[in-house]
Amino acid sequence: MGISIFCLVAGLSLALAEITQLQMTDCGSSSDVVIRSVSVTPMPVQVPGDIHLSVDASLTNTIGSSKMSLSVKRKTFLGLEIPIPCLLHVGSCTYNDLCTTVQQMITEDWAGIMGGIGKQIQTMLSSVGVNASQCPQPPRDLRINDYTISIPSIPSVLTWFAAGDYHVNVKVNENASGKQLVCLDLQLSVTQHKEPGSSGWLLGRRKRRSQY
């Protein structure tokens, strides 16, 4: 779950950030993975900025090597959803082995920002007794309470990052059997953090659009 929260935001067109609370709907998770609640605050997520993550979940059976697929769509002011591609392992991507994904994030430092995020995820999981690289993972409860993770500024290579509302589908399938372990639909918002009096691409873009 942790990885999915940080691989979500990307976009192409102007949208208003209207979602004030992370919305999560189960779309077919198995009884092997029970996710009771996930909370991300503040919402909209401010980039750059700190988020506070709380998770209450359980593994009821031993879970082996699994892959996670993300489908990320940006909502527009017309009500349409625009699919976001996978670029530099960020966006609508598939991570083929969750046993190695966090370490791969750290080692390869995807997009120049995911290395630091990966280290924070690793430390967060370690704080509740979970080794992110352990495989298989034994049955256990996972309770993370208000853990703070810092999201850095967006690099220029990810110019399609934008403030707005996002629809993210998360699927996790066991590699050996193909069994679907997790299916979640998430609705969330992202906004660009600005110091008072500052300007940026989003404000400038809105100003230009208003001239037409």
CSV table of N, CA and C in Angstrom, one decimal, residues 1-8 35 38 40 51 53 55 68 70 98 101-102 105 114 117-118 120-122 124-125 142 144 149 151 170:
chain,number,residue,atom,x,y,z
A,1,MET,N,0.8,-1.2,0.0
A,1,MET,CA,0.0,0.0,0.0
A,1,MET,C,0.9,1.3,0.0
A,2,GLY,N,1.9,1.3,0.8
A,2,GLY,CA,2.7,2.5,0.9
A,2,GLY,C,3.2,3.0,-0.5
A,3,ILE,N,3.7,2.0,-1.3
A,3,ILE,CA,4.2,2.5,-2.6
A,3,ILE,C,3.2,3.1,-3.4
A,4,SER,N,2.0,2.6,-3.4
A,4,SER,CA,0.9,3.1,-4.3
A,4,SER,C,0.6,4.6,-3.9
A,5,ILE,N,0.7,5.0,-2.7
A,5,ILE,CA,0.4,6.3,-2.3
A,5,ILE,C,1.3,7.3,-3.0
A,6,PHE,N,2.5,7.0,-3.3
A,6,PHE,CA,3.5,7.9,-3.8
A,6,PHE,C,3.8,7.8,-5.3
A,7,CYS,N,3.0,7.0,-6.0
A,7,CYS,CA,3.2,6.9,-7.4
A,7,CYS,C,2.0,7.3,-8.2
A,8,LEU,N,1.2,8.2,-7.6
A,8,LEU,CA,-0.1,8.5,-8.2
A,8,LEU,C,-0.2,9.7,-9.1
A,35,ILE,N,-7.8,-4.8,4.4
A,35,ILE,CA,-7.5,-3.4,4.5
A,35,ILE,C,-8.7,-2.7,5.1
A,38,VAL,N,-7.4,3.3,5.4
A,38,VAL,CA,-6.2,4.1,5.0
A,38,VAL,C,-6.5,5.5,5.1
A,40,VAL,N,-4.8,9.5,4.5
A,40,VAL,CA,-3.8,10.4,4.1
A,40,VAL,C,-4.2,11.8,4.4
A,51,ILE,N,3.1,14.5,4.2
A,51,ILE,CA,1.8,13.8,4.4
A,51,ILE,C,1.8,13.0,5.7
A,53,LEU,N,0.4,9.5,7.2
A,53,LEU,CA,-0.2,8.2,6.7
A,53,LEU,C,-0.6,7.3,7.9
A,55,VAL,N,-2.6,3.5,8.5
A,55,VAL,CA,-3.0,2.3,7.8
A,55,VAL,C,-3.4,1.2,8.9
A,68,MET,N,2.3,-5.4,-8.4
A,68,MET,CA,1.3,-4.4,-8.3
A,68,MET,C,1.2,-3.6,-9.5
A,70,LEU,N,-0.7,-0.2,-11.2
A,70,LEU,CA,-1.4,1.0,-10.9
A,70,LEU,C,-2.0,1.6,-12.2
A,98,LEU,N,7.0,-7.0,-5.6
A,98,LEU,CA,6.9,-6.2,-4.4
A,98,LEU,C,8.0,-6.5,-3.4
A,101,THR,N,10.7,-4.1,-4.8
A,101,THR,CA,10.4,-2.8,-5.3
A,101,THR,C,10.9,-1.7,-4.5
A,102,VAL,N,10.8,-1.7,-3.2
A,102,VAL,CA,11.3,-0.6,-2.3
A,102,VAL,C,12.8,-0.5,-2.5
A,105,MET,N,13.5,1.1,-5.8
A,105,MET,CA,13.3,2.6,-5.7
A,105,MET,C,14.5,3.3,-5.2
A,114,MET,N,12.3,9.3,-6.1
A,114,MET,CA,11.8,8.1,-5.5
A,114,MET,C,12.7,7.4,-4.5
A,117,ILE,N,12.0,8.8,-1.1
A,117,ILE,CA,10.7,8.3,-0.7
A,117,ILE,C,10.8,6.8,-0.3
A,118,GLY,N,11.5,6.0,-1.1
A,118,GLY,CA,11.7,4.6,-0.8
A,118,GLY,C,12.3,4.4,0.5
A,120,GLN,N,12.1,6.4,3.1
A,120,GLN,CA,11.1,6.8,4.1
A,120,GLN,C,10.1,5.6,4.3
A,121,ILE,N,9.7,5.0,3.2
A,121,ILE,CA,8.8,3.8,3.2
A,121,ILE,C,9.5,2.7,4.0
A,122,GLN,N,10.8,2.4,3.7
A,122,GLN,CA,11.5,1.4,4.3
A,122,GLN,C,11.6,1.6,5.8
A,124,MET,N,9.5,3.5,7.7
A,124,MET,CA,8.2,3.4,8.2
A,124,MET,C,7.8,2.0,8.5
A,125,LEU,N,8.0,1.1,7.5
A,125,LEU,CA,7.7,-0.3,7.7
A,125,LEU,C,8.5,-0.9,8.8
A,142,LEU,N,-0.9,-5.0,10.4
A,142,LEU,CA,-0.1,-3.8,10.0
A,142,LEU,C,-0.8,-2.6,10.5
A,144,ILE,N,-0.1,1.4,11.1
A,144,ILE,CA,0.7,2.6,11.0
A,144,ILE,C,-0.1,3.8,11.5
A,149,ILE,N,5.6,11.5,6.1
A,149,ILE,CA,6.5,11.3,5.0
A,149,ILE,C,6.6,12.6,4.2
A,151,ILE,N,7.2,14.7,0.9
A,151,ILE,CA,7.2,14.6,-0.6
A,151,ILE,C,8.0,15.8,-1.1
A,170,VAL,N,-5.6,0.2,-7.9
A,170,VAL,CA,-4.5,-0.5,-7.4
A,170,VAL,C,-4.8,-2.0,-7.4
